[in-house]
Amino acid sequence: MTIDEIKIGGLGASRSRVEDNRFVRGKGNYIDDISLPGMLHMEILRSPLAHARIKSIDASAAWAIPGVRLVLTGELMASRNLAWMPTLSYDTQAVLATDKVRFQGQEVACVVADDPYIAKDACEAIIVDYEPLAAIVNPTQAMADGAPIIRDDKENQHDNVIFDWEIGDKDGTDRAFADADVVSELELHYPRSHPSPIETCGSIADFDRSTSKLTLYMTSQAPHIIRAAVAMVAELPEHMIRVVSPDLGGGFGNKVPIYPGYVVSILASILLERPVKWIEDKTGNLISTGFGRDIYLRGQLALRKDGKILGVRMHADSDHGAFFSDAQPSKFKIGLLHSAFACYDIPAAHLTARGVYTNKAPGGVAYRCSFRVTEAMFFQERMVQAAADDLGIDQAEIRRLNFVRDDDFPHRTPFGFLTDSGQYRKCLDIGLEAIGYEDFLKEKQEAKKNGRLLGIGISTMTEPLGAGNSREYDILGIKMFDSAELRVHMTGKAILRTGAKSQGQGHETTWAQIVAHELGIPAEDIVVEEGDTDTAPFGMGTYASRSTPVAGAAVSMVSRKIRAKARKIAAHLLEVSEEDIDWELGRFFVRSSPDTGVTIQECAMAAYSNVPDGMEPGLENNAYYDPPNLTWPFGCYITTVEVDPETGVWDVLKVVAVDDCGVRINPMIVEGQIMGGLAEAYAISSMQMITFDEQGNCVGSNYMDYLLPTAWETPGFELHEVVTPCPHHPIGAKGVGECATVGGPAAFVNAVLDALKDTGVRNIDMPLLPDRVYEALTEHHDVSGAPPLRTGS
Amino acid sequence: MYPPRFKYEAPDTVEQAIELLRQGQGEAKVLAGGQSLVPMMKLRFAAPEMLIDINNIPGLAYHGADPDGTYRIGALCRHVDLEKAEDLAEQQPTMAAAAPLIADPIVRTRGTLVGSVCHADPQGDWASVMSSLGGSIVAQGPNGRRSILVADFVAGPFQNVLRPDELAIEAVVPAPVGTRAGSYLKLERRVGDYATVGVAVSLEFSGNEVARAGIGLTSVGASTINAGEAAQELVGDDLNAGAIERAADLAAQASRPRTDHRGSEAYKRHIVATFVTRILSNLRLTIQEVA
Ligand SMILES: Cc1cc2nc3c(=O)[nH]c(=O)nc-3n(C[C@H](O)[C@H](O)[C@H](O)COP(=O)(O)OP(=O)(O)OC[C@H]3O[C@@H](n4cnc5c(N)ncnc54)[C@H](O)[C@@H]3O)c2cc1C
């Protein structure tokens, strides 16, 4: 009688992804697949210069091209009060430039035409007269005396500084350093990267004058936030805006913000009363939309001789580009950078941060992480390795010595976060065992005798995933909860909608499994829908590994509400009182007579055909879930490498990952997420780079130079798991989508630096391209790279 | 992709193609595999008025050796044809080493060797390989055919010496004067990446003595570099350590790399020397094993 939960695709079932049925058949429905009657096409003219005053724009030749319907410039936008828009970080951003261009690739004008070819031709016909200005491409230049002021549009802006911010206990930290036996230092740059989803940004704005309704099809990770923002910026009534996010070809944080293309296409549709499609090209995506990282970090650890960490000092100089439009939901100026060192028991810490404007693309996003957590954990793990080397102690041992102990939860981190669960040592031990730590150390010594350079790198970290809670996290004041709505039909099949938005995470599969777990309805009987703001309940979208912690919890909670109602119906059907019945997966039964029972499907039928007197018919409900805390998964990543001393090329020998993300809903999907994260970690550490030359030209503006690793060069990964359930999540799950991207890079970099240990080199900045490794190896110095970097001579 | 407007022609014969080229008066472009031309058009770096697609012309997809050992590669022979050719390692070891290193499998199924040499990208691998082999391009125009050494054919970055009305018909590697040996090494940041540095070394042995040598360098100058002096250092001698070292030094000197995001000038020179040394030392080992 008892249902096998795995068989119905419940918790722990590695069921195949439902969405793959259409994806592998080429039947996914992406933004560019949508074609509306009468649709026009928009193309953006971008600035070729990083910093220049616009003297004039002559669009007459563009207007003259047959098929051109509209040319939009900053002037036209300004006449509608839309030349500038507010950012998610309470700054302003130019929609179309009016006074100056402030980064290469900035939106200068748009053409709407009958087809995209004409639109592109017309963009080329627009003549813009620029007066070039000196470009600023890094924080040092931005803060230099006499640096040109990038944001001269802002009244009270007399330099290029956006904020100065601090957190932690300065005095306590000073005392810890006074007591230290040894102080270790490290300085590094986490380079600018790009989330680079394969599908670029795009939208179709369809304003219907007859209904006054705007339908906006777009590639958004957070459709409801877009609706709210459009209502505020474009001053359209919220109920007259429908945002539809179809299938997304990846997001990785890139598709959270609002970009100028969306705003202009909306205005164009309103002016022309025709649907207007805008599909960004790859270069446009890489050079103008939300990047990740670009932060200079330096810090110190106060250490006791035995390796115990007494205190931490950190300073960050972050490069935000031309507009402060970080898409981050925290009240903290530098995101969650202060989540650094959360897995270690450290008495005192202090962090200062300064953000600056530069002539680079704006819109820092949380590229596959909670905002700035990747930088935090990278710095933490590089710093811990440097400390181990300085003290001459084993890199595994120093971690073990400083880990928060299993019985020490809940634990307050030195910067004030509350971690709640974990088994850090166990994860590390499993990782060391899997990599063959002791044997490798011997092998490394042997190899050295033959001139071969082997290295091993460890990275261990716990990170805050799944914003909110609503006390500390919001976007434009909207609290970081999420929601789910479940409607069980009379035959026991169901439709579930959430405010999240899958972009490869497999929500259609996983959410149904949560319902199956809570209600015993087979997962295949549940259809999942997301992304249409007219039908889905309000939610904050999918990023920061928040879907399972927040929306997933809401799915549990709404299922439980349904179960509570079904219980009343069951009591009615079984003619006993509610207190006398018990629940097992998929079925209520009379406690005293377990063979007498009704299934959830029978309850569903009764909800529409035989409800008790006084009960509302139907079986549907919704839940809004505001998590009490973030979730704190743990990851341990260990990598071994061999460095070729003649060329600086390094090969990965083995990668081991031990992840504790609490209870795994669909283990196969979890493993996919971890492998994807490790691939990105490998990419960031070895090859990816968006950098700039002295003039502010973007190097890395296409896939020939912005390198995505393929199956050819990506190493294999060996995965292990530990399960420490999240104490506050309804089913004990923690976020996992980003752990490996966050924790992974340090494992690769630490391994290469371990191979170079005898050279005295403390740092090589990512990406660890062979030439940098070779330079460090042969010249025995750090290779740290602020752009402009290695530009032509 | 949204290139500017262009005319498209797909002739069935070489003669028609040449006639169309003549009509194009320098504004027409031949489309072979399209793996260089199409990306350029997409980026609007190239905006030909007419594309002359030669893919319908039969009889240009060949590759193989004549009875005397002359090796011919037709204008529609794809990279993948060479990669998969079983006898290539024996007949043309340098080409066999390079073929699987060109781009990625997707590009290799369409792109052509002749197209690559015509494209004259300093980062193209085939031009250095052909240059090291002393190969030529056979061009056909209204007045017949002529043969041009690859070293002369590549006139500069993205420039060849074809006349506007000439079609490249085939690439030819002359018959060897001895036993062939050679290899190609490429430093790339990722599979499918263009070379940071590429080195082609082709030798012909008569007994233990090097009878002919060629060294071609990829990505270390404004165009493909033929390191003739370095190669000459090897001729008339067995492959001894001293000769290898001198050749490596001379090749590094012949290179004209620029510092960029892939590496510094000094690093690239160092890689040239390292790769020349690696290839030659390996060849020396194999020869000693055979002997
Ligand atoms: C992602 C990617 C990665 C790549 N990586 C590499 C790499 O690592 N190494 C490398 O060497 N190459 C690389 N390439 C280029 C590739 O090898 C091309 O196939 C090759 O350079 C051009 O050959 P094609 O047949 O595609 O020529 P096309 O693109 O069709 O033509 C190229 C040029 O040559 C002219 N042309 C072609 N054939 C003839 C002819 N018969 N007569 C006269 N003119 C002609 C064309 O008019 C055009 O100007 C890469 C390409 C891509 C897209």
mmCIF file of N, CA, C and O in Angstrom, chain B residues 119-168:
data_model
loop_
_atom_site.group_PDB
_atom_site.id
_atom_site.type_symbol
_atom_site.label_atom_id
_atom_site.label_comp_id
_atom_site.label_asym_id
_atom_site.label_seq_id
_atom_site.Cartn_x
_atom_site.Cartn_y
_atom_site.Cartn_z
ATOM 1 N N HIS B 119 43.164 33.407 -47.069
ATOM 2 C CA HIS B 119 42.731 34.388 -46.073
ATOM 3 C C HIS B 119 43.927 35.138 -45.485
ATOM 4 O O HIS B 119 43.815 36.287 -45.053
ATOM 5 N N ALA B 120 45.093 34.472 -45.467
ATOM 6 C CA ALA B 120 46.353 35.108 -45.057
ATOM 7 C C ALA B 120 46.279 35.750 -43.675
ATOM 8 O O ALA B 120 46.859 36.802 -43.423
ATOM 9 N N ASP B 121 45.535 35.101 -42.799
ATOM 10 C CA ASP B 121 45.487 35.554 -41.409
ATOM 11 C C ASP B 121 46.817 35.172 -40.755
ATOM 12 O O ASP B 121 47.214 34.012 -40.820
ATOM 13 N N PRO B 122 47.522 36.134 -40.167
ATOM 14 C CA PRO B 122 48.785 35.765 -39.509
ATOM 15 C C PRO B 122 48.595 34.700 -38.426
ATOM 16 O O PRO B 122 49.552 34.050 -38.021
ATOM 17 N N GLN B 123 47.349 34.531 -37.993
ATOM 18 C CA GLN B 123 47.071 33.501 -36.999
ATOM 19 C C GLN B 123 46.642 32.184 -37.628
ATOM 20 O O GLN B 123 46.334 31.231 -36.921
ATOM 21 N N GLY B 124 46.588 32.121 -38.929
ATOM 22 C CA GLY B 124 46.187 30.880 -39.605
ATOM 23 C C GLY B 124 47.315 29.860 -39.547
ATOM 24 O O GLY B 124 48.479 30.197 -39.792
ATOM 25 N N ASP B 125 46.955 28.637 -39.261
ATOM 26 C CA ASP B 125 47.988 27.610 -39.092
ATOM 27 C C ASP B 125 48.515 27.070 -40.422
ATOM 28 O O ASP B 125 49.688 26.749 -40.545
ATOM 29 N N TRP B 126 47.628 26.957 -41.405
ATOM 30 C CA TRP B 126 48.046 26.272 -42.635
ATOM 31 C C TRP B 126 49.130 27.023 -43.394
ATOM 32 O O TRP B 126 50.012 26.406 -43.997
ATOM 33 N N ALA B 127 49.071 28.335 -43.406
ATOM 34 C CA ALA B 127 50.068 29.077 -44.187
ATOM 35 C C ALA B 127 51.471 28.784 -43.674
ATOM 36 O O ALA B 127 52.406 28.612 -44.463
ATOM 37 N N SER B 128 51.644 28.693 -42.351
ATOM 38 C CA SER B 128 52.999 28.391 -41.854
ATOM 39 C C SER B 128 53.387 26.958 -42.174
ATOM 40 O O SER B 128 54.542 26.675 -42.491
ATOM 41 N N VAL B 129 52.404 26.057 -42.087
ATOM 42 C CA VAL B 129 52.713 24.665 -42.416
ATOM 43 C C VAL B 129 53.145 24.575 -43.880
ATOM 44 O O VAL B 129 54.184 23.987 -44.207
ATOM 45 N N MET B 130 52.360 25.191 -44.773
ATOM 46 C CA MET B 130 52.680 25.126 -46.197
ATOM 47 C C MET B 130 53.992 25.828 -46.488
ATOM 48 O O MET B 130 54.789 25.378 -47.310
ATOM 49 N N SER B 131 54.218 26.907 -45.803
ATOM 50 C CA SER B 131 55.453 27.644 -46.007
ATOM 51 C C SER B 131 56.660 26.792 -45.585
ATOM 52 O O SER B 131 57.678 26.747 -46.273
ATOM 53 N N SER B 132 56.516 26.069 -44.487
ATOM 54 C CA SER B 132 57.631 25.221 -44.035
ATOM 55 C C SER B 132 57.893 24.088 -45.020
ATOM 56 O O SER B 132 58.999 23.568 -45.104
ATOM 57 N N LEU B 133 56.854 23.714 -45.782
ATOM 58 C CA LEU B 133 56.998 22.614 -46.735
ATOM 59 C C LEU B 133 57.437 23.100 -48.114
ATOM 60 O O LEU B 133 57.552 22.309 -49.049
ATOM 61 N N GLY B 134 57.632 24.406 -48.237
ATOM 62 C CA GLY B 134 57.984 24.944 -49.543
ATOM 63 C C GLY B 134 56.831 24.842 -50.531
ATOM 64 O O GLY B 134 57.034 24.729 -51.744
ATOM 65 N N GLY B 135 55.600 24.849 -50.030
ATOM 66 C CA GLY B 135 54.426 24.652 -50.874
ATOM 67 C C GLY B 135 54.059 25.876 -51.692
ATOM 68 O O GLY B 135 54.566 26.976 -51.465
ATOM 69 N N SER B 136 53.173 25.665 -52.660
ATOM 70 C CA SER B 136 52.704 26.762 -53.509
ATOM 71 C C SER B 136 51.188 26.726 -53.623
ATOM 72 O O SER B 136 50.551 25.726 -53.310
ATOM 73 N N ILE B 137 50.672 27.823 -54.119
ATOM 74 C CA ILE B 137 49.257 27.905 -54.471
ATOM 75 C C ILE B 137 49.178 28.001 -55.994
ATOM 76 O O ILE B 137 49.917 28.793 -56.599
ATOM 77 N N VAL B 138 48.295 27.201 -56.554
ATOM 78 C CA VAL B 138 48.078 27.305 -57.996
ATOM 79 C C VAL B 138 46.852 28.184 -58.223
ATOM 80 O O VAL B 138 45.773 27.883 -57.710
ATOM 81 N N ALA B 139 47.065 29.275 -58.949
ATOM 82 C CA ALA B 139 45.977 30.217 -59.217
ATOM 83 C C ALA B 139 45.580 30.113 -60.678
ATOM 84 O O ALA B 139 46.431 29.919 -61.551
ATOM 85 N N GLN B 140 44.280 30.227 -60.930
ATOM 86 C CA GLN B 140 43.819 30.196 -62.321
ATOM 87 C C GLN B 140 43.032 31.468 -62.626
ATOM 88 O O GLN B 140 42.144 31.860 -61.868
ATOM 89 N N GLY B 141 43.385 32.104 -63.724
ATOM 90 C CA GLY B 141 42.685 33.302 -64.162
ATOM 91 C C GLY B 141 42.245 33.133 -65.604
ATOM 92 O O GLY B 141 42.390 32.046 -66.171
ATOM 93 N N PRO B 142 41.724 34.187 -66.234
ATOM 94 C CA PRO B 142 41.261 34.091 -67.627
ATOM 95 C C PRO B 142 42.373 33.607 -68.562
ATOM 96 O O PRO B 142 42.108 32.979 -69.579
ATOM 97 N N ASN B 143 43.632 33.881 -68.198
ATOM 98 C CA ASN B 143 44.719 33.514 -69.113
ATOM 99 C C ASN B 143 45.450 32.248 -68.686
ATOM 100 O O ASN B 143 46.590 32.027 -69.044
ATOM 101 N N GLY B 144 44.823 31.462 -67.827
ATOM 102 C CA GLY B 144 45.457 30.196 -67.441
ATOM 103 C C GLY B 144 45.976 30.186 -66.020
ATOM 104 O O GLY B 144 45.593 31.020 -65.207
ATOM 105 N N ARG B 145 46.869 29.207 -65.777
ATOM 106 C CA ARG B 145 47.310 28.972 -64.403
ATOM 107 C C ARG B 145 48.708 29.490 -64.146
ATOM 108 O O ARG B 145 49.530 29.558 -65.056
ATOM 109 N N ARG B 146 48.969 29.828 -62.878
ATOM 110 C CA ARG B 146 50.342 30.111 -62.446
ATOM 111 C C ARG B 146 50.497 29.582 -61.037
ATOM 112 O O ARG B 146 49.522 29.386 -60.300
ATOM 113 N N SER B 147 51.733 29.341 -60.686
ATOM 114 C CA SER B 147 52.017 28.763 -59.382
ATOM 115 C C SER B 147 52.805 29.781 -58.552
ATOM 116 O O SER B 147 53.746 30.394 -59.043
ATOM 117 N N ILE B 148 52.390 29.963 -57.310
ATOM 118 C CA ILE B 148 53.025 30.981 -56.464
ATOM 119 C C ILE B 148 53.448 30.328 -55.151
ATOM 120 O O ILE B 148 52.628 29.683 -54.491
ATOM 121 N N LEU B 149 54.720 30.467 -54.795
ATOM 122 C CA LEU B 149 55.192 29.929 -53.516
ATOM 123 C C LEU B 149 54.390 30.554 -52.373
ATOM 124 O O LEU B 149 54.151 31.760 -52.376
ATOM 125 N N VAL B 150 53.978 29.748 -51.398
ATOM 126 C CA VAL B 150 53.186 30.281 -50.285
ATOM 127 C C VAL B 150 53.935 31.426 -49.596
ATOM 128 O O VAL B 150 53.337 32.431 -49.210
ATOM 129 N N ALA B 151 55.246 31.279 -49.498
ATOM 130 C CA ALA B 151 56.027 32.334 -48.858
ATOM 131 C C ALA B 151 55.876 33.668 -49.591
ATOM 132 O O ALA B 151 55.958 34.727 -48.974
ATOM 133 N N ASP B 152 55.632 33.609 -50.898
ATOM 134 C CA ASP B 152 55.411 34.849 -51.664
ATOM 135 C C ASP B 152 53.924 35.190 -51.776
ATOM 136 O O ASP B 152 53.557 36.340 -51.979
ATOM 137 N N PHE B 153 53.104 34.153 -51.664
ATOM 138 C CA PHE B 153 51.662 34.315 -51.861
ATOM 139 C C PHE B 153 51.058 35.205 -50.779
ATOM 140 O O PHE B 153 50.195 36.053 -51.031
ATOM 141 N N VAL B 154 51.523 35.002 -49.554
ATOM 142 C CA VAL B 154 51.022 35.801 -48.450
ATOM 143 C C VAL B 154 51.748 37.141 -48.472
ATOM 144 O O VAL B 154 52.943 37.216 -48.241
ATOM 145 N N ALA B 155 50.979 38.187 -48.787
ATOM 146 C CA ALA B 155 51.617 39.488 -49.010
ATOM 147 C C ALA B 155 51.605 40.352 -47.751
ATOM 148 O O ALA B 155 52.326 41.329 -47.655
ATOM 149 N N GLY B 156 50.813 40.001 -46.800
ATOM 150 C CA GLY B 156 50.704 40.801 -45.583
ATOM 151 C C GLY B 156 49.507 40.300 -44.811
ATOM 152 O O GLY B 156 48.904 39.297 -45.184
ATOM 153 N N PRO B 157 49.178 41.007 -43.735
ATOM 154 C CA PRO B 157 48.034 40.557 -42.950
ATOM 155 C C PRO B 157 46.756 40.595 -43.803
ATOM 156 O O PRO B 157 46.421 41.644 -44.349
ATOM 157 N N PHE B 158 46.114 39.489 -43.954
ATOM 158 C CA PHE B 158 44.863 39.361 -44.712
ATOM 159 C C PHE B 158 45.027 39.804 -46.163
ATOM 160 O O PHE B 158 44.102 40.309 -46.778
ATOM 161 N N GLN B 159 46.228 39.637 -46.689
ATOM 162 C CA GLN B 159 46.467 40.023 -48.076
ATOM 163 C C GLN B 159 47.195 38.916 -48.804
ATOM 164 O O GLN B 159 48.206 38.416 -48.314
ATOM 165 N N ASN B 160 46.686 38.556 -49.992
ATOM 166 C CA ASN B 160 47.430 37.630 -50.830
ATOM 167 C C ASN B 160 47.670 38.301 -52.186
ATOM 168 O O ASN B 160 47.178 39.412 -52.428
ATOM 169 N N VAL B 161 48.442 37.627 -53.030
ATOM 170 C CA VAL B 161 48.826 38.272 -54.293
ATOM 171 C C VAL B 161 47.926 37.869 -55.463
ATOM 172 O O VAL B 161 48.250 38.128 -56.611
ATOM 173 N N LEU B 162 46.799 37.211 -55.149
ATOM 174 C CA LEU B 162 45.869 36.857 -56.230
ATOM 175 C C LEU B 162 45.381 38.118 -56.925
ATOM 176 O O LEU B 162 45.108 39.134 -56.277
ATOM 177 N N ARG B 163 45.238 38.014 -58.254
ATOM 178 C CA ARG B 163 44.618 39.119 -58.974
ATOM 179 C C ARG B 163 43.105 39.014 -58.785
ATOM 180 O O ARG B 163 42.594 37.924 -58.505
ATOM 181 N N PRO B 164 42.401 40.110 -58.970
ATOM 182 C CA PRO B 164 40.949 40.085 -58.710
ATOM 183 C C PRO B 164 40.215 39.000 -59.496
ATOM 184 O O PRO B 164 39.175 38.531 -59.062
ATOM 185 N N ASP B 165 40.762 38.598 -60.647
ATOM 186 C CA ASP B 165 40.051 37.606 -61.459
ATOM 187 C C ASP B 165 40.673 36.219 -61.350
ATOM 188 O O ASP B 165 40.468 35.376 -62.207
ATOM 189 N N GLU B 166 41.442 35.979 -60.290
ATOM 190 C CA GLU B 166 42.065 34.661 -60.133
ATOM 191 C C GLU B 166 41.416 33.874 -58.999
ATOM 192 O O GLU B 166 41.115 34.413 -57.933
ATOM 193 N N LEU B 167 41.276 32.582 -59.262
ATOM 194 C CA LEU B 167 40.772 31.661 -58.260
ATOM 195 C C LEU B 167 41.929 30.744 -57.847
ATOM 196 O O LEU B 167 42.667 30.266 -58.705
ATOM 197 N N ALA B 168 42.073 30.522 -56.547
ATOM 198 C CA ALA B 168 43.067 29.537 -56.106
ATOM 199 C C ALA B 168 42.460 28.157 -56.313
ATOM 200 O O ALA B 168 41.371 27.864 -55.839
#
